[in-house]
Amino acid sequence: MPSHSSPTTEPPAGTEPPDRTDPSPPVETPTELYFGYSADAPDLTTVDVKTVVPATLAGEPAVLTVIGSSHYVGLPALDFHELCSCKPLPHERTHETPLSVGAKREFRFESGRLDARTVVEGRPLDAFPGPDDATVAYRFDPEAWTTIRVGDGGYETYHTYPEYDLALYTETTMTPERAAQK
């Protein structure tokens, strides 16, 4: 897919990494990534929004959002909303993928306006191409990234998990109803 680059986003200047001597209970390490699909926009006020970038997908305005626990891709004109999270989601159409190298999954979202197919692959961390060609990229830690790259027929994401030596890759292809009828 061709890329449309934008600057990399990192935590605000002056933000320190977590104190490794902090006596508070450790944050639970996720073991799965959840993908929720809906024709209705999710309530993003309940998540930690890191960065938002406008884009065009399937010829329509879209929004790409990196959140504290993954990403959101919204394409309101075609009733498509994908929320991806390390925490279980309340959506009717939720799919899960283990955070492991070698994992493979395929999900579909179909509505009267759009057909979307997402393929997920667990790759080794060194398969992550880096943030340079991403439409939006956010670095959580030195090797922990979420990136989204828009292409002609959809978008790709990477979620890196250095603790698992994992680069979880997704490719979503989109076919709007109007294109399917031509």
Short mmCIF file of C-alpha atoms in Angstrom, two decimals:
data_model
loop_
_atom_site.label_atom_id
_atom_site.label_comp_id
_atom_site.label_asym_id
_atom_site.label_seq_id
_atom_site.Cartn_x
_atom_site.Cartn_y
_atom_site.Cartn_z
CA MET A 1 0.00 0.00 0.00
CA PRO A 2 1.31 3.49 -0.71
CA SER A 3 1.90 5.57 2.34
CA HIS A 4 1.06 9.09 3.34
CA SER A 5 3.58 10.15 5.96
CA SER A 6 3.06 12.47 8.87
CA PRO A 7 5.26 13.29 11.81
CA THR A 8 5.83 10.81 14.57
CA THR A 9 4.14 11.59 17.85
CA GLU A 10 5.86 10.89 21.14
CA PRO A 11 4.92 11.59 24.74
CA PRO A 12 5.08 15.30 25.60
CA ALA A 13 8.49 16.77 26.37
CA GLY A 14 9.37 16.51 30.01
CA THR A 15 7.37 13.30 30.44
CA GLU A 16 9.49 10.84 32.32
CA PRO A 17 9.31 7.07 31.83
CA PRO A 18 7.55 5.21 34.64
CA ASP A 19 9.58 4.95 37.84
CA ARG A 20 10.74 1.33 37.94
CA THR A 21 11.02 1.59 41.76
CA ASP A 22 7.36 2.64 42.12
CA PRO A 23 5.85 0.54 44.96
CA SER A 24 2.33 0.57 43.44
CA PRO A 25 0.99 -2.72 42.09
CA PRO A 26 2.28 -3.57 38.61
CA VAL A 27 0.06 -2.95 35.62
CA GLU A 28 -1.26 -6.23 34.28
CA THR A 29 0.48 -7.21 31.04
CA PRO A 30 -2.07 -7.83 28.29
CA THR A 31 -2.17 -11.23 26.61
CA GLU A 32 -4.69 -10.47 23.84
CA LEU A 33 -5.68 -7.63 21.55
CA TYR A 34 -9.40 -7.06 21.03
CA PHE A 35 -10.94 -5.68 17.83
CA GLY A 36 -14.45 -4.23 18.02
CA TYR A 37 -16.42 -3.25 14.93
CA SER A 38 -19.56 -1.16 14.85
CA ALA A 39 -21.65 1.04 12.59
CA ASP A 40 -21.87 3.49 15.52
CA ALA A 41 -19.01 5.60 16.86
CA PRO A 42 -17.67 4.44 20.23
CA ASP A 43 -17.45 6.75 23.23
CA LEU A 44 -13.81 7.84 23.08
CA THR A 45 -14.16 9.91 26.27
CA THR A 46 -13.56 6.66 28.17
CA VAL A 47 -10.13 6.03 26.63
CA ASP A 48 -6.76 7.78 26.83
CA VAL A 49 -6.46 9.54 23.45
CA LYS A 50 -2.79 10.07 22.54
CA THR A 51 -3.07 11.57 19.04
CA VAL A 52 -5.69 12.11 16.32
CA VAL A 53 -4.96 12.50 12.60
CA PRO A 54 -7.51 13.19 9.86
CA ALA A 55 -7.21 10.99 6.76
CA THR A 56 -9.11 9.77 3.72
CA LEU A 57 -10.15 6.12 3.48
CA ALA A 58 -12.22 4.62 0.67
CA GLY A 59 -12.59 8.14 -0.71
CA GLU A 60 -14.25 9.44 2.47
CA PRO A 61 -13.07 11.50 5.47
CA ALA A 62 -11.73 9.34 8.27
CA VAL A 63 -10.05 9.76 11.62
CA LEU A 64 -7.05 7.79 12.87
CA THR A 65 -6.58 7.80 16.62
CA VAL A 66 -3.90 6.25 18.80
CA ILE A 67 -5.28 5.54 22.25
CA GLY A 68 -3.51 4.45 25.41
CA SER A 69 -4.44 0.84 24.84
CA SER A 70 -4.23 0.71 21.02
CA HIS A 71 -6.14 2.51 18.22
CA TYR A 72 -9.42 3.67 16.71
CA VAL A 73 -10.21 4.11 13.02
CA GLY A 74 -13.45 5.90 12.20
CA LEU A 75 -15.07 6.25 8.80
CA PRO A 76 -18.45 7.83 9.70
CA ALA A 77 -19.67 8.32 6.11
CA LEU A 78 -19.55 4.54 5.60
CA ASP A 79 -20.72 3.56 9.12
CA PHE A 80 -17.39 1.91 9.96
CA HIS A 81 -15.74 2.17 13.36
CA GLU A 82 -12.90 -0.08 14.51
CA LEU A 83 -11.78 0.14 18.12
CA CYS A 84 -8.76 -1.93 19.03
CA SER A 85 -7.79 -2.39 22.68
CA CYS A 86 -5.71 -4.49 25.05
CA LYS A 87 -8.82 -4.53 27.27
CA PRO A 88 -12.02 -6.47 26.46
CA LEU A 89 -14.55 -4.43 24.49
CA PRO A 90 -18.35 -4.22 24.86
CA HIS A 91 -19.03 -4.34 21.08
CA GLU A 92 -21.32 -6.92 19.53
CA ARG A 93 -18.72 -7.68 16.86
CA THR A 94 -15.58 -8.26 18.92
CA HIS A 95 -12.69 -10.49 17.90
CA GLU A 96 -9.57 -11.30 19.85
CA THR A 97 -6.01 -12.16 18.90
CA PRO A 98 -3.36 -13.59 21.20
CA LEU A 99 -0.25 -11.45 21.60
CA SER A 100 2.18 -13.99 20.22
CA VAL A 101 4.48 -14.47 17.25
CA GLY A 102 2.80 -16.78 14.74
CA ALA A 103 -0.77 -15.77 15.65
CA LYS A 104 -3.03 -15.40 12.60
CA ARG A 105 -6.61 -14.20 12.50
CA GLU A 106 -9.05 -12.84 9.96
CA PHE A 107 -12.10 -10.69 10.75
CA ARG A 108 -14.83 -9.26 8.55
CA PHE A 109 -17.14 -6.29 8.96
CA GLU A 110 -20.06 -6.05 6.58
CA SER A 111 -22.78 -3.46 6.42
CA GLY A 112 -25.00 -1.95 3.76
CA ARG A 113 -22.30 0.64 3.06
CA LEU A 114 -18.96 -1.16 3.39
CA ASP A 115 -17.27 -4.53 3.44
CA ALA A 116 -14.01 -4.65 5.37
CA ARG A 117 -11.61 -7.54 5.91
CA THR A 118 -8.84 -7.44 8.52
CA VAL A 119 -5.98 -9.92 8.56
CA VAL A 120 -3.84 -10.06 11.72
CA GLU A 121 -0.36 -11.60 11.89
CA GLY A 122 1.94 -11.94 14.89
CA ARG A 123 5.46 -11.20 13.61
CA PRO A 124 8.83 -10.99 15.38
CA LEU A 125 9.61 -7.52 16.75
CA ASP A 126 12.38 -6.99 14.19
CA ALA A 127 9.73 -7.21 11.39
CA PHE A 128 8.41 -3.79 12.49
CA PRO A 129 9.48 -1.41 9.68
CA GLY A 130 9.62 1.59 11.99
CA PRO A 131 7.46 4.69 12.10
CA ASP A 132 8.81 6.62 9.11
CA ASP A 133 6.22 5.53 6.51
CA ALA A 134 3.25 5.63 8.88
CA THR A 135 0.39 8.10 8.50
CA VAL A 136 0.32 8.31 12.29
CA ALA A 137 2.80 6.87 14.77
CA TYR A 138 2.99 7.04 18.53
CA ARG A 139 5.87 5.79 20.68
CA PHE A 140 4.98 4.61 24.16
CA ASP A 141 8.46 3.33 25.08
CA PRO A 142 11.67 2.92 23.06
CA GLU A 143 10.40 -0.21 21.29
CA ALA A 144 6.64 0.08 21.97
CA TRP A 145 4.81 1.69 19.05
CA THR A 146 1.37 1.93 17.53
CA THR A 147 1.37 2.95 13.86
CA ILE A 148 -1.34 3.30 11.23
CA ARG A 149 -0.54 3.62 7.54
CA VAL A 150 -3.26 4.53 5.03
CA GLY A 151 -3.08 3.04 1.54
CA ASP A 152 -5.24 2.94 -1.56
CA GLY A 153 -7.49 0.07 -0.49
CA GLY A 154 -7.48 0.43 3.30
CA TYR A 155 -4.91 0.66 6.06
CA GLU A 156 -2.23 -1.24 7.95
CA THR A 157 -1.32 -1.11 11.62
CA TYR A 158 1.55 -2.26 13.78
CA HIS A 159 1.41 -2.67 17.53
CA THR A 160 4.77 -3.58 19.02
CA TYR A 161 5.19 -5.44 22.30
CA PRO A 162 8.87 -5.72 23.23
CA GLU A 163 7.96 -7.84 26.26
CA TYR A 164 6.77 -10.53 23.81
CA ASP A 165 9.34 -9.77 21.05
CA LEU A 166 6.20 -9.11 18.96
CA ALA A 167 5.13 -6.81 16.13
CA LEU A 168 1.40 -7.43 15.68
CA TYR A 169 0.57 -6.47 12.10
CA THR A 170 -2.91 -5.86 10.65
CA GLU A 171 -4.03 -5.14 7.12
CA THR A 172 -7.60 -3.96 6.56
CA THR A 173 -8.96 -3.85 3.02
CA MET A 174 -12.14 -1.91 2.38
CA THR A 175 -14.76 -2.18 -0.36
CA PRO A 176 -17.45 0.51 -0.23
CA GLU A 177 -20.88 -0.57 -1.46
CA ARG A 178 -20.69 1.84 -4.40
CA ALA A 179 -17.44 0.21 -5.60
CA ALA A 180 -18.91 -3.27 -5.24
CA GLN A 181 -21.86 -2.35 -7.48
CA LYS A 182 -19.79 -0.97 -10.37
#
